[in-house]
Amino acid sequence: MIPPGIVERMYRTFYEISPDLVCTLDDDGIVLDVNQRMLDHFGYSKDYVLGRSCFDFIADGYKKTALDGFREMKEKGIGPMIELSLIKNGGTTFFGLCRGARVSDDEKQNGYLITIQDISPIREALEKAKHAEEQAKARYDELKKTHESLLVLEKKYQNLYENAPDLLRTIDLYGIIVDCNESYAKNLGYSKEEIIGKSLIEHTSKKSYDEMMKGIDEWKSSGTISNKEIWMKRKDGSEFPTLLSGVSIYDENGQVVGRTVSLRNITDIYQAKMIIEQDQSKINEQYEELKKTNLLLGMTEQKYRSLYNTSPDLLRTIDSDGTITDCNYAYAKNLGYSKDEIVGMQIYDHTAEKSLDNMKEIFNLWKSGTSVVNKEIWMKRKDGTTFPALLSATIFYQGSKMGSNTVIKDITDLYDAKKKIEENEMRLREQYEELRDVEKSKEEFLTMITHELKTPLVPIQGYVDILLAEKFGTLTNEQKHRLEIIKSNVRYLMKLMSDLLDVQKIELRQLKLNKENNNLADIMREVIENVKPDVEKHNIKISANLQPGLFCICDKLRMAQVINNLINNALDFCPKINGQIFIKLHADGTNYKIIIKDNGIGISKSKLDKIFVKFYQVDTSTTREHGGSGIGLAVCRGIVEAHDGKIWAESEGEGKGTEIHILLPQ
């Protein structure tokens, strides 16, 4: 405990030598007292300040903030920490971090102690570092105006000491800490009880030991120490920079008995300083890079000039008036001028008459700030001949003056080629129309011949059936066998004619479908039953896995035609000894999937996409051995796609069988 006899002098000494600007106000905000540091900082005399309202020294834009803070202080006893723009003598302003607290003589009379910290240097440092600094925390507690009693003075001093945002500690002549405020204890991570009685060296970073000892010597000789940078050490071992300022405490005999020290945490300022140093280092590096870049630019300029002059393309440089300021040798040679003749001429001097309007549009487009790319223009030579060219123009600026580097490509060869292409295209269109007429005639002939061939087959099939029924007499086995061959070939020709007609209808998009809600399993089961005689005749095993209850909007007869074609196709290419055909129907997401798989001759992967093309045969010798016209799968694809479905083939290769997949929407 500090001896009571010296408390009043301690308070007054602290009030006067505080590094902050301190004043005392009454309930109406009238200035009752002010320390010398505040008078010096503001530039006013004490007589001028005393008795005036504190709001007279606050800039207009901040008076409401100050009034709100003053009211809160009156209501709660301690005001918020606020940042205000304050007016010095002469009208200049500075930013101050202000806080106040109520100190009372008795219950009827109140006083308010205000502390102000000039934070302009901190703001400037943070602005240079482009790094926002957190506002300084409140570091003030008010002292009461009067010095009526030692108890009140001690209370005011302790209030200011304890609530200051700066780190405060009091030491004796031997460097032992006899008191500290909450900010000091909290920042260093100790309780106050742990701190009292410890040497100040225990809270000093090793790198600041020597500086701290010099500070102690300076204090002993001068009685004060001001803004000495010291690194502090927390309980957890972490360190932070501070600015240390201290004043001596004297007893009633004027003898030094200790020192009160204010330590301001300058971590943010230190970081800002580091950032400024780093930025300066970067600036130096950028300067060196700029020097290198400038050297490279000089080399690039030489390369550019060489490229410009020797380019086979026609290059010219113009200004914003369309005057040619430079050109390369290819430009001058192609147009039949010397470079000296060209420089100073207008771009229109080198433009063919039929392209003058187009050139004006291009030039105005360029002047509006739009780059020009591959605009066709006709150029004019010195001898009056013209040639077609593609013009591209960029934009560059020399200071505020606009210019362009223009590339002109002579496209005479391309133009001649274009004319030939157009002539060829015209001939191709004529040939195409001729081919369309031929194709139409072919289709009409195919339709006609199909009908004509189908007409005699019907009576042939009828007479064969009558003969086989022995209506005209008994037949020998050989006669029956021959008639069966005739009947089989008639059926084949009838199917061929039907497929040809279907292909024509599909290609002409005239295939009519009678779509109804049909059970796919029933359709497939009926087809399988119909082909069983042929399957059993060739000793081929057929198995089916048909998921029941799958209904599809489809043409029953056409869908049966597809399944029948695919099964007969598989039957035709299966081995006749151990042939196998597997048929599957199942739901696949929002679709129904049909798979018809055989263990026949297979298809090479390069031919899988072609088997659904009209008249395509995988292998001539094979198909001739097995028969087939090459249109059955084309019909299948047309019917499936007419149902908004998909059909495709899969095979691992020749000799490994084939799978036909059909996907139908539900």
Short mmCIF file of N, CA, C and O in Angstrom, two decimals, residues 28-127:
data_model
loop_
_atom_site.label_atom_id
_atom_site.label_comp_id
_atom_site.label_asym_id
_atom_site.label_seq_id
_atom_site.Cartn_x
_atom_site.Cartn_y
_atom_site.Cartn_z
N ASP A 28 -22.42 19.79 -16.85
CA ASP A 28 -22.83 20.42 -18.11
C ASP A 28 -21.74 20.38 -19.17
O ASP A 28 -21.88 20.96 -20.24
N GLY A 29 -20.63 19.72 -18.88
CA GLY A 29 -19.54 19.63 -19.84
C GLY A 29 -18.65 20.85 -19.83
O GLY A 29 -17.88 21.06 -20.77
N ILE A 30 -18.72 21.70 -18.76
CA ILE A 30 -17.87 22.88 -18.65
C ILE A 30 -16.51 22.44 -18.12
O ILE A 30 -16.41 21.65 -17.18
N VAL A 31 -15.43 22.98 -18.71
CA VAL A 31 -14.07 22.60 -18.31
C VAL A 31 -13.74 23.25 -16.97
O VAL A 31 -13.80 24.48 -16.82
N LEU A 32 -13.39 22.40 -15.98
CA LEU A 32 -13.05 22.88 -14.64
C LEU A 32 -11.54 22.86 -14.41
O LEU A 32 -11.04 23.64 -13.61
N ASP A 33 -10.85 21.93 -15.08
CA ASP A 33 -9.41 21.84 -14.90
C ASP A 33 -8.81 21.17 -16.14
O ASP A 33 -9.51 20.45 -16.86
N VAL A 34 -7.52 21.40 -16.37
CA VAL A 34 -6.86 20.85 -17.54
C VAL A 34 -5.36 20.76 -17.25
O VAL A 34 -4.81 21.62 -16.57
N ASN A 35 -4.70 19.68 -17.72
CA ASN A 35 -3.27 19.60 -17.45
C ASN A 35 -2.48 20.38 -18.51
O ASN A 35 -3.00 20.76 -19.56
N GLN A 36 -1.21 20.64 -18.19
CA GLN A 36 -0.39 21.49 -19.04
C GLN A 36 -0.16 20.86 -20.42
O GLN A 36 -0.10 21.54 -21.44
N ARG A 37 -0.05 19.52 -20.46
CA ARG A 37 0.17 18.84 -21.73
C ARG A 37 -0.98 19.11 -22.71
O ARG A 37 -0.78 19.31 -23.90
N MET A 38 -2.19 19.14 -22.18
CA MET A 38 -3.35 19.41 -23.04
C MET A 38 -3.32 20.85 -23.54
O MET A 38 -3.63 21.12 -24.71
N LEU A 39 -2.96 21.81 -22.64
CA LEU A 39 -2.88 23.22 -23.07
C LEU A 39 -1.84 23.39 -24.17
O LEU A 39 -2.08 24.07 -25.18
N ASP A 40 -0.68 22.73 -23.98
CA ASP A 40 0.38 22.84 -24.98
C ASP A 40 -0.06 22.24 -26.31
O ASP A 40 0.24 22.77 -27.39
N HIS A 41 -0.75 21.11 -26.24
CA HIS A 41 -1.14 20.40 -27.46
C HIS A 41 -2.20 21.18 -28.24
O HIS A 41 -2.15 21.24 -29.47
N PHE A 42 -3.15 21.76 -27.53
CA PHE A 42 -4.22 22.52 -28.19
C PHE A 42 -3.77 23.93 -28.58
O PHE A 42 -4.34 24.55 -29.47
N GLY A 43 -2.76 24.47 -27.82
CA GLY A 43 -2.29 25.81 -28.14
C GLY A 43 -3.12 26.93 -27.51
O GLY A 43 -3.08 28.06 -27.98
N TYR A 44 -3.88 26.60 -26.46
CA TYR A 44 -4.69 27.61 -25.78
C TYR A 44 -4.05 27.94 -24.42
O TYR A 44 -3.27 27.14 -23.86
N SER A 45 -4.45 29.08 -23.88
CA SER A 45 -4.06 29.41 -22.50
C SER A 45 -5.07 28.79 -21.54
O SER A 45 -6.21 28.47 -21.92
N LYS A 46 -4.66 28.60 -20.31
CA LYS A 46 -5.55 28.00 -19.32
C LYS A 46 -6.75 28.89 -19.07
O LYS A 46 -7.89 28.41 -18.91
N ASP A 47 -6.54 30.24 -19.01
CA ASP A 47 -7.66 31.17 -18.78
C ASP A 47 -8.69 31.06 -19.89
O ASP A 47 -9.90 31.21 -19.65
N TYR A 48 -8.24 30.82 -21.13
CA TYR A 48 -9.17 30.73 -22.26
C TYR A 48 -10.03 29.46 -22.16
O TYR A 48 -11.21 29.46 -22.48
N VAL A 49 -9.41 28.35 -21.69
CA VAL A 49 -10.09 27.05 -21.69
C VAL A 49 -11.06 26.93 -20.53
O VAL A 49 -12.21 26.46 -20.70
N LEU A 50 -10.65 27.33 -19.31
CA LEU A 50 -11.48 27.13 -18.13
C LEU A 50 -12.79 27.90 -18.26
O LEU A 50 -12.82 29.06 -18.66
N GLY A 51 -13.86 27.20 -17.96
CA GLY A 51 -15.19 27.81 -18.00
C GLY A 51 -15.88 27.65 -19.34
O GLY A 51 -17.06 27.97 -19.46
N ARG A 52 -15.18 27.15 -20.35
CA ARG A 52 -15.82 26.93 -21.65
C ARG A 52 -16.39 25.51 -21.74
O ARG A 52 -15.93 24.60 -21.05
N SER A 53 -17.36 25.34 -22.64
CA SER A 53 -17.92 24.02 -22.88
C SER A 53 -16.90 23.18 -23.66
O SER A 53 -16.25 23.67 -24.58
N CYS A 54 -16.80 21.91 -23.26
CA CYS A 54 -15.87 21.02 -23.96
C CYS A 54 -16.25 20.85 -25.43
O CYS A 54 -15.41 20.56 -26.28
N PHE A 55 -17.55 21.06 -25.76
CA PHE A 55 -18.01 20.86 -27.13
C PHE A 55 -17.51 21.97 -28.06
O PHE A 55 -17.60 21.84 -29.28
N ASP A 56 -17.02 23.11 -27.47
CA ASP A 56 -16.45 24.17 -28.30
C ASP A 56 -15.18 23.71 -29.00
O ASP A 56 -14.75 24.32 -29.98
N PHE A 57 -14.54 22.64 -28.47
CA PHE A 57 -13.25 22.18 -29.00
C PHE A 57 -13.42 20.91 -29.86
O PHE A 57 -12.45 20.25 -30.20
N ILE A 58 -14.69 20.57 -30.22
CA ILE A 58 -14.98 19.36 -31.01
C ILE A 58 -15.52 19.78 -32.36
O ILE A 58 -16.41 20.63 -32.44
N ALA A 59 -15.02 19.19 -33.43
CA ALA A 59 -15.47 19.50 -34.79
C ALA A 59 -16.95 19.16 -34.94
O ALA A 59 -17.46 18.24 -34.31
N ASP A 60 -17.65 19.89 -35.83
CA ASP A 60 -19.10 19.77 -35.95
C ASP A 60 -19.54 18.34 -36.24
O ASP A 60 -20.53 17.86 -35.68
N GLY A 61 -18.87 17.68 -37.09
CA GLY A 61 -19.30 16.34 -37.48
C GLY A 61 -19.20 15.31 -36.37
O GLY A 61 -19.68 14.18 -36.53
N TYR A 62 -18.57 15.64 -35.28
CA TYR A 62 -18.34 14.67 -34.20
C TYR A 62 -19.04 15.07 -32.90
O TYR A 62 -18.92 14.37 -31.88
N LYS A 63 -19.77 16.20 -32.90
CA LYS A 63 -20.40 16.69 -31.66
C LYS A 63 -21.48 15.74 -31.18
O LYS A 63 -21.62 15.52 -29.98
N LYS A 64 -22.26 15.17 -32.10
CA LYS A 64 -23.31 14.23 -31.67
C LYS A 64 -22.70 13.00 -31.01
O LYS A 64 -23.18 12.53 -29.99
N THR A 65 -21.61 12.48 -31.62
CA THR A 65 -20.93 11.32 -31.02
C THR A 65 -20.44 11.66 -29.62
O THR A 65 -20.58 10.87 -28.67
N ALA A 66 -19.86 12.88 -29.46
CA ALA A 66 -19.35 13.29 -28.15
C ALA A 66 -20.49 13.44 -27.15
O ALA A 66 -20.38 13.01 -25.99
N LEU A 67 -21.62 14.01 -27.59
CA LEU A 67 -22.76 14.22 -26.69
C LEU A 67 -23.33 12.88 -26.24
O LEU A 67 -23.65 12.70 -25.06
N ASP A 68 -23.43 11.91 -27.20
CA ASP A 68 -23.94 10.57 -26.83
C ASP A 68 -23.00 9.91 -25.83
O ASP A 68 -23.46 9.29 -24.86
N GLY A 69 -21.70 10.05 -26.03
CA GLY A 69 -20.73 9.47 -25.09
C GLY A 69 -20.80 10.14 -23.72
O GLY A 69 -20.70 9.48 -22.67
N PHE A 70 -21.01 11.48 -23.68
CA PHE A 70 -21.10 12.22 -22.42
C PHE A 70 -22.33 11.77 -21.63
O PHE A 70 -22.26 11.56 -20.41
N ARG A 71 -23.45 11.59 -22.35
CA ARG A 71 -24.67 11.13 -21.67
C ARG A 71 -24.49 9.72 -21.11
O ARG A 71 -24.96 9.43 -20.00
N GLU A 72 -23.84 8.84 -21.87
CA GLU A 72 -23.61 7.48 -21.38
C GLU A 72 -22.71 7.49 -20.14
O GLU A 72 -22.92 6.75 -19.19
N MET A 73 -21.71 8.39 -20.15
CA MET A 73 -20.82 8.50 -19.00
C MET A 73 -21.58 8.97 -17.77
O MET A 73 -21.40 8.45 -16.66
N LYS A 74 -22.47 9.94 -17.95
CA LYS A 74 -23.26 10.45 -16.83
C LYS A 74 -24.19 9.37 -16.29
O LYS A 74 -24.42 9.27 -15.08
N GLU A 75 -24.70 8.52 -17.21
CA GLU A 75 -25.66 7.51 -16.80
C GLU A 75 -24.98 6.31 -16.14
O GLU A 75 -25.45 5.81 -15.11
N LYS A 76 -23.85 5.85 -16.71
CA LYS A 76 -23.23 4.61 -16.25
C LYS A 76 -22.03 4.84 -15.35
O LYS A 76 -21.52 3.91 -14.74
N GLY A 77 -21.52 6.06 -15.31
CA GLY A 77 -20.35 6.33 -14.47
C GLY A 77 -19.06 6.28 -15.24
O GLY A 77 -18.06 6.86 -14.81
N ILE A 78 -19.04 5.57 -16.35
CA ILE A 78 -17.84 5.52 -17.18
C ILE A 78 -18.28 5.54 -18.64
O ILE A 78 -19.24 4.86 -19.02
N GLY A 79 -17.65 6.37 -19.41
CA GLY A 79 -18.08 6.56 -20.79
C GLY A 79 -17.39 5.61 -21.76
O GLY A 79 -16.42 4.94 -21.40
N PRO A 80 -17.91 5.53 -22.98
CA PRO A 80 -17.29 4.67 -23.99
C PRO A 80 -16.02 5.31 -24.54
O PRO A 80 -15.82 6.51 -24.44
N MET A 81 -15.20 4.50 -25.12
CA MET A 81 -14.02 5.01 -25.81
C MET A 81 -14.46 5.48 -27.20
O MET A 81 -15.02 4.72 -27.98
N ILE A 82 -14.28 6.77 -27.49
CA ILE A 82 -14.75 7.31 -28.76
C ILE A 82 -13.62 8.09 -29.44
O ILE A 82 -12.74 8.63 -28.79
N GLU A 83 -13.71 8.12 -30.77
CA GLU A 83 -12.72 8.82 -31.58
C GLU A 83 -13.33 10.12 -32.08
O GLU A 83 -14.38 10.11 -32.72
N LEU A 84 -12.70 11.26 -31.76
CA LEU A 84 -13.26 12.57 -32.11
C LEU A 84 -12.24 13.40 -32.88
O LEU A 84 -11.02 13.24 -32.70
N SER A 85 -12.74 14.30 -33.72
CA SER A 85 -11.91 15.30 -34.37
C SER A 85 -11.93 16.57 -33.51
O SER A 85 -12.99 17.16 -33.31
N LEU A 86 -10.76 16.96 -32.98
CA LEU A 86 -10.67 18.05 -32.02
C LEU A 86 -9.98 19.26 -32.67
O LEU A 86 -9.10 19.11 -33.52
N ILE A 87 -10.40 20.47 -32.21
CA ILE A 87 -9.96 21.71 -32.85
C ILE A 87 -8.87 22.37 -32.02
O ILE A 87 -9.06 22.67 -30.83
N LYS A 88 -7.71 22.61 -32.65
CA LYS A 88 -6.63 23.33 -31.99
C LYS A 88 -6.79 24.83 -32.19
O LYS A 88 -7.61 25.29 -33.01
N ASN A 89 -6.00 25.58 -31.47
CA ASN A 89 -5.96 27.03 -31.67
C ASN A 89 -5.45 27.30 -33.09
O ASN A 89 -4.44 26.76 -33.51
N GLY A 90 -6.17 28.09 -33.85
CA GLY A 90 -5.81 28.35 -35.24
C GLY A 90 -6.69 27.58 -36.21
O GLY A 90 -6.59 27.78 -37.42
N GLY A 91 -7.52 26.68 -35.71
CA GLY A 91 -8.49 25.99 -36.56
C GLY A 91 -8.05 24.63 -37.07
O GLY A 91 -8.84 23.92 -37.68
N THR A 92 -6.79 24.23 -36.87
CA THR A 92 -6.37 22.90 -37.31
C THR A 92 -6.99 21.85 -36.40
O THR A 92 -7.35 22.15 -35.26
N THR A 93 -7.10 20.63 -36.91
CA THR A 93 -7.74 19.56 -36.15
C THR A 93 -6.80 18.37 -36.03
O THR A 93 -5.85 18.22 -36.80
N PHE A 94 -7.11 17.54 -35.06
CA PHE A 94 -6.41 16.26 -34.92
C PHE A 94 -7.40 15.26 -34.34
O PHE A 94 -8.42 15.62 -33.77
N PHE A 95 -7.10 13.99 -34.53
CA PHE A 95 -7.97 12.94 -34.01
C PHE A 95 -7.50 12.54 -32.62
O PHE A 95 -6.31 12.24 -32.40
N GLY A 96 -8.46 12.53 -31.69
CA GLY A 96 -8.16 12.12 -30.33
C GLY A 96 -9.03 10.97 -29.90
O GLY A 96 -10.21 10.88 -30.27
N LEU A 97 -8.45 10.02 -29.15
CA LEU A 97 -9.19 8.90 -28.58
C LEU A 97 -9.56 9.29 -27.16
O LEU A 97 -8.68 9.49 -26.32
N CYS A 98 -10.85 9.44 -26.89
CA CYS A 98 -11.32 10.04 -25.64
C CYS A 98 -12.10 9.02 -24.81
O CYS A 98 -12.82 8.18 -25.37
N ARG A 99 -11.94 9.18 -23.48
CA ARG A 99 -12.76 8.38 -22.57
C ARG A 99 -12.89 9.14 -21.25
O ARG A 99 -11.98 9.87 -20.86
N GLY A 100 -13.99 8.96 -20.61
CA GLY A 100 -14.22 9.67 -19.36
C GLY A 100 -14.87 8.80 -18.32
O GLY A 100 -15.47 7.77 -18.62
N ALA A 101 -14.78 9.24 -17.08
CA ALA A 101 -15.43 8.53 -15.97
C ALA A 101 -15.86 9.55 -14.92
O ALA A 101 -15.28 10.64 -14.80
N ARG A 102 -16.90 9.19 -14.20
CA ARG A 102 -17.41 10.09 -13.16
C ARG A 102 -16.60 9.88 -11.88
O ARG A 102 -16.33 8.75 -11.46
N VAL A 103 -16.22 11.02 -11.24
CA VAL A 103 -15.57 10.99 -9.92
C VAL A 103 -16.38 11.95 -9.04
O VAL A 103 -16.66 13.08 -9.42
N SER A 104 -16.77 11.52 -7.89
CA SER A 104 -17.71 12.29 -7.05
C SER A 104 -17.07 12.70 -5.73
O SER A 104 -16.37 11.91 -5.07
N ASP A 105 -17.36 13.98 -5.36
CA ASP A 105 -17.00 14.42 -4.00
C ASP A 105 -18.00 13.86 -3.00
O ASP A 105 -17.67 13.39 -1.93
N ASP A 106 -19.26 13.95 -3.35
CA ASP A 106 -20.34 13.46 -2.49
C ASP A 106 -21.49 13.11 -3.40
O ASP A 106 -21.37 13.11 -4.61
N GLU A 107 -22.64 12.80 -2.86
CA GLU A 107 -23.77 12.35 -3.65
C GLU A 107 -24.40 13.48 -4.45
O GLU A 107 -25.11 13.25 -5.39
N LYS A 108 -24.18 14.76 -4.05
CA LYS A 108 -24.84 15.88 -4.73
C LYS A 108 -24.00 16.47 -5.85
O LYS A 108 -24.53 17.07 -6.76
N GLN A 109 -22.70 16.38 -5.77
CA GLN A 109 -21.85 17.06 -6.76
C GLN A 109 -21.00 16.03 -7.52
O GLN A 109 -20.36 15.19 -6.90
N ASN A 110 -21.07 16.11 -8.85
CA ASN A 110 -20.32 15.18 -9.69
C ASN A 110 -19.27 15.92 -10.52
O ASN A 110 -19.46 17.10 -10.87
N GLY A 111 -18.19 15.25 -10.81
CA GLY A 111 -17.17 15.74 -11.73
C GLY A 111 -16.80 14.62 -12.69
O GLY A 111 -17.01 13.44 -12.40
N TYR A 112 -16.26 14.97 -13.85
CA TYR A 112 -15.96 13.96 -14.85
C TYR A 112 -14.53 14.19 -15.36
O TYR A 112 -14.20 15.27 -15.82
N LEU A 113 -13.74 13.13 -15.25
CA LEU A 113 -12.34 13.20 -15.66
C LEU A 113 -12.22 12.64 -17.09
O LEU A 113 -12.65 11.51 -17.35
N ILE A 114 -11.68 13.43 -17.99
CA ILE A 114 -11.59 13.05 -19.41
C ILE A 114 -10.12 12.93 -19.79
O ILE A 114 -9.33 13.82 -19.49
N THR A 115 -9.79 11.84 -20.46
CA THR A 115 -8.42 11.67 -20.98
C THR A 115 -8.49 11.61 -22.50
O THR A 115 -9.40 10.99 -23.07
N ILE A 116 -7.53 12.25 -23.14
CA ILE A 116 -7.48 12.30 -24.62
C ILE A 116 -6.10 11.87 -25.08
O ILE A 116 -5.09 12.36 -24.58
N GLN A 117 -6.10 10.97 -26.03
CA GLN A 117 -4.83 10.51 -26.63
C GLN A 117 -4.82 10.92 -28.11
O GLN A 117 -5.74 10.58 -28.85
N ASP A 118 -3.81 11.67 -28.51
CA ASP A 118 -3.69 12.07 -29.92
C ASP A 118 -3.27 10.85 -30.75
O ASP A 118 -2.17 10.32 -30.61
N ILE A 119 -4.21 10.37 -31.56
CA ILE A 119 -3.94 9.16 -32.35
C ILE A 119 -3.67 9.48 -33.81
O ILE A 119 -3.67 8.58 -34.66
N SER A 120 -3.43 10.76 -34.12
CA SER A 120 -3.15 11.12 -35.52
C SER A 120 -1.92 10.40 -36.06
O SER A 120 -1.94 9.89 -37.18
N PRO A 121 -0.80 10.32 -35.29
CA PRO A 121 0.38 9.61 -35.82
C PRO A 121 0.08 8.14 -36.10
O PRO A 121 0.55 7.58 -37.08
N ILE A 122 -0.72 7.52 -35.20
CA ILE A 122 -1.04 6.10 -35.41
C ILE A 122 -1.86 5.93 -36.68
O ILE A 122 -1.62 5.04 -37.49
N ARG A 123 -2.86 6.81 -36.87
CA ARG A 123 -3.70 6.75 -38.07
C ARG A 123 -2.85 6.91 -39.34
O ARG A 123 -3.03 6.22 -40.33
N GLU A 124 -1.90 7.89 -39.29
CA GLU A 124 -1.06 8.12 -40.46
C GLU A 124 -0.19 6.90 -40.76
O GLU A 124 -0.02 6.51 -41.91
N ALA A 125 0.35 6.28 -39.68
CA ALA A 125 1.21 5.11 -39.88
C ALA A 125 0.43 3.95 -40.50
O ALA A 125 0.90 3.27 -41.39
N LEU A 126 -0.80 3.76 -40.02
CA LEU A 126 -1.61 2.67 -40.54
C LEU A 126 -2.06 2.94 -41.97
O LEU A 126 -2.22 2.01 -42.77
N GLU A 127 -2.32 4.22 -42.30
CA GLU A 127 -2.70 4.56 -43.67
C GLU A 127 -1.55 4.27 -44.63
O GLU A 127 -1.77 3.76 -45.72
#
